Coordinates of C-alpha atoms and ligand atoms in Angstrom, one line a residue:
M133 CA 63.3 -42.6 -35.6
T134 CA 60.9 -40.1 -34.5
L135 CA 62.1 -37.4 -31.9
L136 CA 60.0 -37.0 -29.0
L137 CA 59.9 -33.2 -28.2
D138 CA 59.6 -33.8 -24.3
G139 CA 58.4 -30.4 -22.9
R140 CA 59.1 -31.6 -19.3
A141 CA 62.6 -32.3 -19.8
A142 CA 63.2 -29.1 -21.9
S143 CA 61.7 -26.9 -19.4
R144 CA 63.6 -28.5 -16.4
S145 CA 66.9 -28.0 -18.5
L146 CA 66.0 -24.4 -19.5
R147 CA 64.7 -23.3 -16.0
E148 CA 68.3 -24.1 -14.6
K149 CA 69.6 -21.3 -16.8
L150 CA 67.1 -18.6 -15.7
E151 CA 68.8 -15.8 -13.8
V152 CA 66.5 -15.0 -10.9
D153 CA 67.5 -12.0 -8.5
R154 CA 67.1 -13.8 -5.3
K155 CA 67.6 -10.8 -3.1
T156 CA 64.6 -8.9 -4.5
P157 CA 62.8 -11.8 -6.5
P158 CA 60.3 -11.1 -9.1
H159 CA 56.5 -11.4 -8.0
V160 CA 53.8 -12.5 -9.9
V161 CA 50.1 -12.5 -8.9
F162 CA 47.6 -15.1 -10.2
V163 CA 43.8 -13.7 -10.3
L164 CA 41.7 -16.7 -10.1
V165 CA 37.9 -16.3 -10.5
G166 CA 35.7 -19.2 -9.2
N167 CA 36.8 -22.7 -8.7
H168 CA 37.0 -24.2 -12.3
P169 CA 38.9 -27.4 -11.7
S170 CA 41.2 -27.0 -14.4
S171 CA 41.9 -23.5 -13.4
L172 CA 42.8 -24.6 -10.0
S173 CA 45.1 -27.3 -11.2
Y174 CA 46.8 -24.8 -13.8
I175 CA 47.4 -22.1 -11.0
S176 CA 48.9 -24.8 -8.5
I177 CA 51.3 -25.9 -11.2
K178 CA 52.2 -22.4 -12.1
K179 CA 52.8 -21.5 -8.4
K180 CA 54.7 -24.5 -7.8
S181 CA 56.9 -23.7 -10.9
C182 CA 57.4 -20.2 -9.6
E183 CA 58.7 -21.5 -6.1
E184 CA 61.1 -23.9 -8.0
V185 CA 62.9 -21.0 -9.5
F186 CA 62.7 -18.6 -6.6
I187 CA 59.8 -16.4 -8.1
Q188 CA 57.5 -15.1 -5.5
S189 CA 53.8 -15.7 -6.4
S190 CA 50.6 -14.9 -4.9
I191 CA 47.1 -16.1 -5.6
C192 CA 44.1 -13.5 -5.6
H193 CA 41.1 -15.9 -5.5
L194 CA 37.9 -14.3 -6.1
P195 CA 34.3 -15.8 -5.9
E196 CA 32.6 -17.0 -9.1
D197 CA 30.0 -14.3 -8.8
V198 CA 32.5 -11.5 -8.5
S199 CA 31.2 -8.5 -10.7
E200 CA 33.2 -7.2 -13.5
I201 CA 33.7 -3.9 -11.6
Q202 CA 35.0 -5.6 -8.5
L203 CA 37.6 -7.6 -10.8
L204 CA 38.7 -4.3 -12.6
E205 CA 39.2 -2.5 -9.2
T206 CA 41.3 -5.7 -8.2
I207 CA 43.4 -5.4 -11.2
K208 CA 44.0 -1.7 -10.6
R209 CA 45.2 -2.3 -7.2
W210 CA 47.6 -4.8 -8.4
N211 CA 48.7 -2.5 -11.2
A212 CA 49.5 0.1 -8.5
R213 CA 51.6 -2.3 -6.3
G214 CA 55.4 -1.4 -6.7
D215 CA 56.2 -4.8 -5.5
V216 CA 54.5 -6.7 -8.2
D217 CA 56.1 -7.4 -11.5
G218 CA 53.3 -9.7 -13.2
I219 CA 49.5 -10.1 -13.1
L220 CA 48.2 -13.2 -14.8
V221 CA 44.3 -13.6 -14.8
Q222 CA 43.5 -17.2 -15.2
L223 CA 41.2 -18.0 -18.0
P224 CA 38.3 -19.0 -18.6
L225 CA 36.4 -16.0 -16.8
P226 CA 32.8 -16.4 -16.0
P227 CA 30.4 -15.4 -18.9
H228 CA 29.1 -12.4 -17.1
I229 CA 32.7 -10.9 -17.2
C230 CA 34.0 -9.2 -20.5
Q231 CA 37.3 -10.7 -21.2
K232 CA 38.4 -8.0 -23.3
R233 CA 37.7 -5.3 -20.8
I234 CA 39.7 -7.3 -18.2
F235 CA 42.6 -7.9 -20.8
E236 CA 42.6 -4.1 -21.3
A237 CA 42.8 -3.2 -17.6
I238 CA 46.2 -4.9 -16.9
D239 CA 49.1 -2.8 -17.1
P240 CA 51.1 -3.7 -20.2
K241 CA 54.3 -3.7 -18.2
K242 CA 52.8 -6.5 -15.8
D243 CA 50.8 -8.5 -18.4
V244 CA 53.0 -11.7 -18.4
D245 CA 50.3 -13.6 -20.3
C246 CA 50.4 -11.2 -23.1
L247 CA 46.9 -10.6 -23.3
H248 CA 46.7 -6.7 -23.4
P249 CA 46.2 -5.2 -27.1
Y250 CA 49.5 -3.2 -26.5
N251 CA 51.8 -6.4 -26.1
L252 CA 50.0 -8.2 -28.8
G253 CA 50.1 -5.0 -31.2
R254 CA 54.0 -4.9 -30.5
L255 CA 54.4 -8.5 -31.7
S256 CA 52.3 -7.7 -34.7
L257 CA 54.6 -4.9 -35.6
G258 CA 57.5 -7.2 -35.7
D259 CA 58.8 -6.3 -32.1
T260 CA 59.7 -9.5 -30.2
S261 CA 61.7 -7.7 -27.4
G262 CA 58.7 -7.1 -25.1
L263 CA 56.3 -9.7 -23.1
L264 CA 55.4 -12.6 -25.5
P265 CA 52.2 -14.9 -25.3
C266 CA 53.2 -17.8 -23.2
T267 CA 52.1 -20.7 -25.3
P268 CA 53.6 -19.4 -28.5
L269 CA 56.8 -18.6 -26.9
G270 CA 56.9 -21.9 -25.2
I271 CA 56.5 -23.7 -28.5
F272 CA 59.2 -21.7 -30.1
E273 CA 61.6 -22.4 -27.2
L274 CA 60.9 -26.0 -27.3
M275 CA 61.7 -26.3 -31.1
R276 CA 64.7 -24.3 -30.4
F277 CA 65.9 -26.6 -27.4
Y278 CA 65.8 -29.5 -29.7
Q279 CA 67.9 -27.7 -32.3
L280 CA 65.5 -28.6 -35.2
D281 CA 66.2 -27.3 -38.6
L282 CA 63.5 -24.4 -38.4
M283 CA 64.5 -21.6 -40.7
Q284 CA 62.2 -20.4 -43.5
K285 CA 60.0 -23.6 -43.3
E286 CA 56.5 -23.9 -44.4
V287 CA 54.3 -23.8 -41.1
C288 CA 50.6 -24.6 -40.9
I289 CA 48.8 -23.6 -37.7
I290 CA 45.2 -25.0 -37.0
G291 CA 43.3 -22.6 -34.7
R292 CA 43.2 -18.8 -34.7
S293 CA 42.7 -18.1 -31.1
S294 CA 44.1 -14.9 -29.6
I295 CA 46.2 -16.9 -27.1
V296 CA 47.7 -19.5 -29.3
G297 CA 47.2 -19.7 -33.2
R298 CA 47.0 -16.2 -34.1
P299 CA 50.1 -14.7 -32.0
L300 CA 52.0 -18.0 -33.0
S301 CA 51.7 -17.0 -36.5
L302 CA 52.9 -13.6 -35.7
L303 CA 55.9 -15.0 -33.8
L304 CA 57.0 -17.5 -36.2
S305 CA 56.9 -15.4 -39.3
Q306 CA 59.3 -12.7 -37.7
K307 CA 62.6 -12.7 -39.4
S308 CA 64.1 -12.4 -35.9
T309 CA 62.7 -15.9 -34.9
I310 CA 62.3 -18.6 -37.7
D311 CA 61.4 -16.3 -40.7
A312 CA 58.6 -19.0 -41.5
T313 CA 56.0 -18.9 -44.1
V314 CA 52.9 -19.3 -42.2
T315 CA 49.4 -20.6 -43.2
L316 CA 46.7 -20.0 -40.5
C317 CA 43.8 -22.6 -40.8
H318 CA 40.6 -22.4 -38.8
Q319 CA 36.9 -23.5 -38.9
G320 CA 36.5 -21.5 -42.2
T321 CA 39.3 -23.4 -44.1
K322 CA 37.8 -25.1 -47.0
D323 CA 40.5 -27.6 -47.9
L324 CA 42.4 -28.4 -44.7
F325 CA 44.3 -31.1 -46.0
F326 CA 45.8 -29.0 -48.9
H327 CA 47.4 -26.8 -46.2
T328 CA 48.3 -29.4 -43.5
K329 CA 50.1 -31.8 -46.3
R330 CA 52.4 -29.2 -47.4
A331 CA 53.6 -28.1 -43.9
D332 CA 57.1 -28.8 -42.7
I333 CA 55.9 -27.8 -39.2
L334 CA 52.2 -28.5 -38.3
V335 CA 50.7 -26.9 -35.0
A336 CA 47.5 -28.1 -33.8
A337 CA 45.5 -25.9 -31.5
I338 CA 41.8 -26.8 -32.0
G339 CA 40.6 -28.5 -28.9
R340 CA 39.3 -31.7 -30.8
P341 CA 40.7 -34.9 -29.5
E342 CA 42.8 -36.8 -31.9
F343 CA 41.6 -34.8 -34.9
I344 CA 44.9 -34.8 -36.7
K345 CA 45.5 -38.2 -38.4
Q346 CA 48.4 -39.6 -40.3
E347 CA 46.7 -38.6 -43.6
H348 CA 47.0 -35.0 -42.6
I349 CA 50.7 -34.8 -42.4
K350 CA 53.6 -34.7 -44.8
E351 CA 56.4 -37.4 -44.3
G352 CA 59.0 -36.0 -41.9
A353 CA 56.9 -33.0 -40.5
I354 CA 57.5 -31.6 -37.1
V355 CA 54.1 -32.0 -35.2
I356 CA 53.2 -29.9 -32.4
D357 CA 50.2 -30.6 -30.4
V358 CA 48.7 -27.7 -28.1
G359 CA 45.2 -29.2 -27.7
I360 CA 44.2 -30.4 -24.3
T361 CA 40.9 -32.3 -23.9
R362 CA 40.0 -34.0 -20.7
Q363 CA 38.1 -37.2 -21.2
N364 CA 37.6 -39.6 -18.1
D365 CA 40.4 -38.2 -16.3
R366 CA 42.8 -38.5 -19.3
L367 CA 44.2 -35.6 -21.2
I368 CA 44.0 -36.0 -24.9
G369 CA 45.7 -33.8 -27.4
D370 CA 44.6 -32.9 -30.9
V371 CA 46.8 -35.3 -32.7
D372 CA 46.3 -38.9 -33.1
F373 CA 49.8 -39.5 -31.6
L374 CA 50.4 -43.3 -32.2
S375 CA 49.6 -43.0 -35.9
V376 CA 51.2 -39.6 -36.6
Q377 CA 54.4 -40.4 -34.9
Q378 CA 55.0 -43.1 -37.7
K379 CA 55.2 -40.3 -40.1
A380 CA 56.6 -37.4 -38.3
S381 CA 60.2 -36.6 -37.7
A382 CA 59.5 -34.9 -34.4
I383 CA 56.3 -34.7 -32.3
T384 CA 55.1 -33.5 -28.9
P385 CA 53.2 -35.8 -26.6
V386 CA 50.2 -34.6 -24.6
P387 CA 50.5 -34.3 -21.7
G388 CA 54.2 -33.3 -21.3
G389 CA 54.8 -31.4 -24.4
V390 CA 53.5 -27.8 -24.9
G391 CA 52.0 -27.3 -21.4
P392 CA 55.2 -27.4 -19.4
M393 CA 56.7 -25.1 -22.0
T394 CA 53.9 -22.6 -21.5
V395 CA 54.7 -22.5 -17.8
Y396 CA 58.3 -22.0 -18.6
A397 CA 57.5 -19.2 -20.8
L398 CA 55.5 -17.5 -18.0
L399 CA 58.5 -17.7 -15.8
Q400 CA 60.7 -16.1 -18.6
N401 CA 58.1 -13.2 -19.0
T402 CA 58.0 -12.6 -15.2
I403 CA 61.6 -12.4 -14.8
K404 CA 61.6 -10.0 -17.9
A405 CA 59.0 -7.9 -16.4
H406 CA 61.1 -7.7 -13.2
K407 CA 64.2 -6.6 -15.1
Q408 CA 62.4 -3.9 -17.1
R409 CA 60.6 -2.6 -13.9
K410 CA 64.1 -2.4 -12.0
A411 CA 65.8 -0.8 -15.0
T412 CA 63.1 2.0 -14.8
V413 CA 63.1 2.6 -11.0
Ligands
NAD639 P1 39.9 -22.0 -29.1 O1 39.2 -23.1 -28.3 O2 39.7 -20.5 -28.8 O3 39.5 -22.0 -30.6 C1 39.8 -23.2 -31.3 C2 40.1 -22.9 -32.7 O4 40.3 -24.1 -33.5 C3 39.4 -21.9 -33.5 O5 40.0 -20.9 -34.0 C4 38.5 -22.8 -34.5 O6 38.6 -22.0 -35.9 C5 39.5 -23.7 -34.9 N1 38.8 -25.0 -35.1 C6 38.0 -25.8 -34.5 N2 37.5 -26.8 -35.4 C7 38.2 -26.8 -36.5 C8 38.2 -27.5 -37.4 N3 37.5 -28.8 -37.7 N4 39.2 -27.3 -38.5 C9 39.9 -26.2 -38.4 N5 40.0 -25.4 -37.5 C10 39.1 -25.8 -36.4 O7 41.4 -22.3 -29.2 P2 42.5 -22.3 -28.1 O8 42.1 -21.5 -26.9 O9 43.9 -21.8 -28.6 O10 42.6 -23.7 -27.5 C11 42.8 -24.8 -28.4 C12 43.4 -26.1 -27.6 O11 44.7 -25.6 -27.0 C13 42.3 -26.4 -26.5 O12 42.3 -27.8 -26.3 C14 43.0 -25.8 -25.2 O13 42.7 -26.6 -24.1 C15 44.5 -25.9 -25.7 N6 45.4 -25.1 -25.1 C16 46.6 -25.7 -24.6 C17 47.5 -24.8 -24.0 C18 49.0 -25.4 -23.6 O14 49.7 -24.9 -22.9 N7 49.1 -26.8 -23.9 C19 47.5 -23.4 -24.1 C20 46.3 -22.9 -24.5 C21 45.3 -23.7 -25.0

């Protein structure tokens, strides 16, 4: 029997254990530029999830044509606010804005999406005590929730983005997490099958609908599908779920797998940032 790694159920259960200070709740600000339909939908999901666990949230909605300087000034103001624990800039940003400059403008202590080089640098140095990137953290928490046998496995991650693939490779290869041997594949990988077929845990973060087929995976592998592509109002993952589930020992669905766990990780980070701010006041 293949185990379905249900991110909705896991996040619901894990949220109940979150310790939120209800007298002076954590406060996160979502900075949204423009009216990208998926961004509007993600922000509304994140805001609702915050409300459910008594985290305060605000939306700072800026027009599509906001200048980079205006956006930087806005972030500076939120950085200076003593009542704000977290700042999340919803991606993607319009092309006239340099993402890197925006990431670097966020106060690392408030960087609940873990985009700032300081936080990513800490992770790459083996320190997992700070704010961690939401999707990688969500994937780790999901696998832990289902108490899978994870230690020292061969992990293959496809996709090297700075929000998913690359930081996930850093997180899972830490001794303090699952001490995995990680292979990071990408568009330049010559023989993808060679790597995917050896993997005990295969993570697809590519953005190509149903790219991963049964032939890619090893019998009994754990398959984590990060991909989300919207096609005719349907959300489709990177994994051909129906065929791959016949061979996998555990698999995430899309939707309802990694997505809800990414939101859960954001809640976790916001609470952590709040605790750390209070400890320094
Ligand atoms: P991206 O879009 O920035 O990059 C895609 C990566 O896939 C690149 O590193 C590229 O080298 C690799 N790739 C593309 N085609 C390939 C191929 N044929 N073989 C091997 N590698 C290939 O990546 P991203 O921002 O991490 O997004 C990936 C997917 O994950 C998207 O569908 C995105 O919507 C989704 N996503 C989901 C969540 C979530 O919470 N579920 C969070 C972030 C991103």
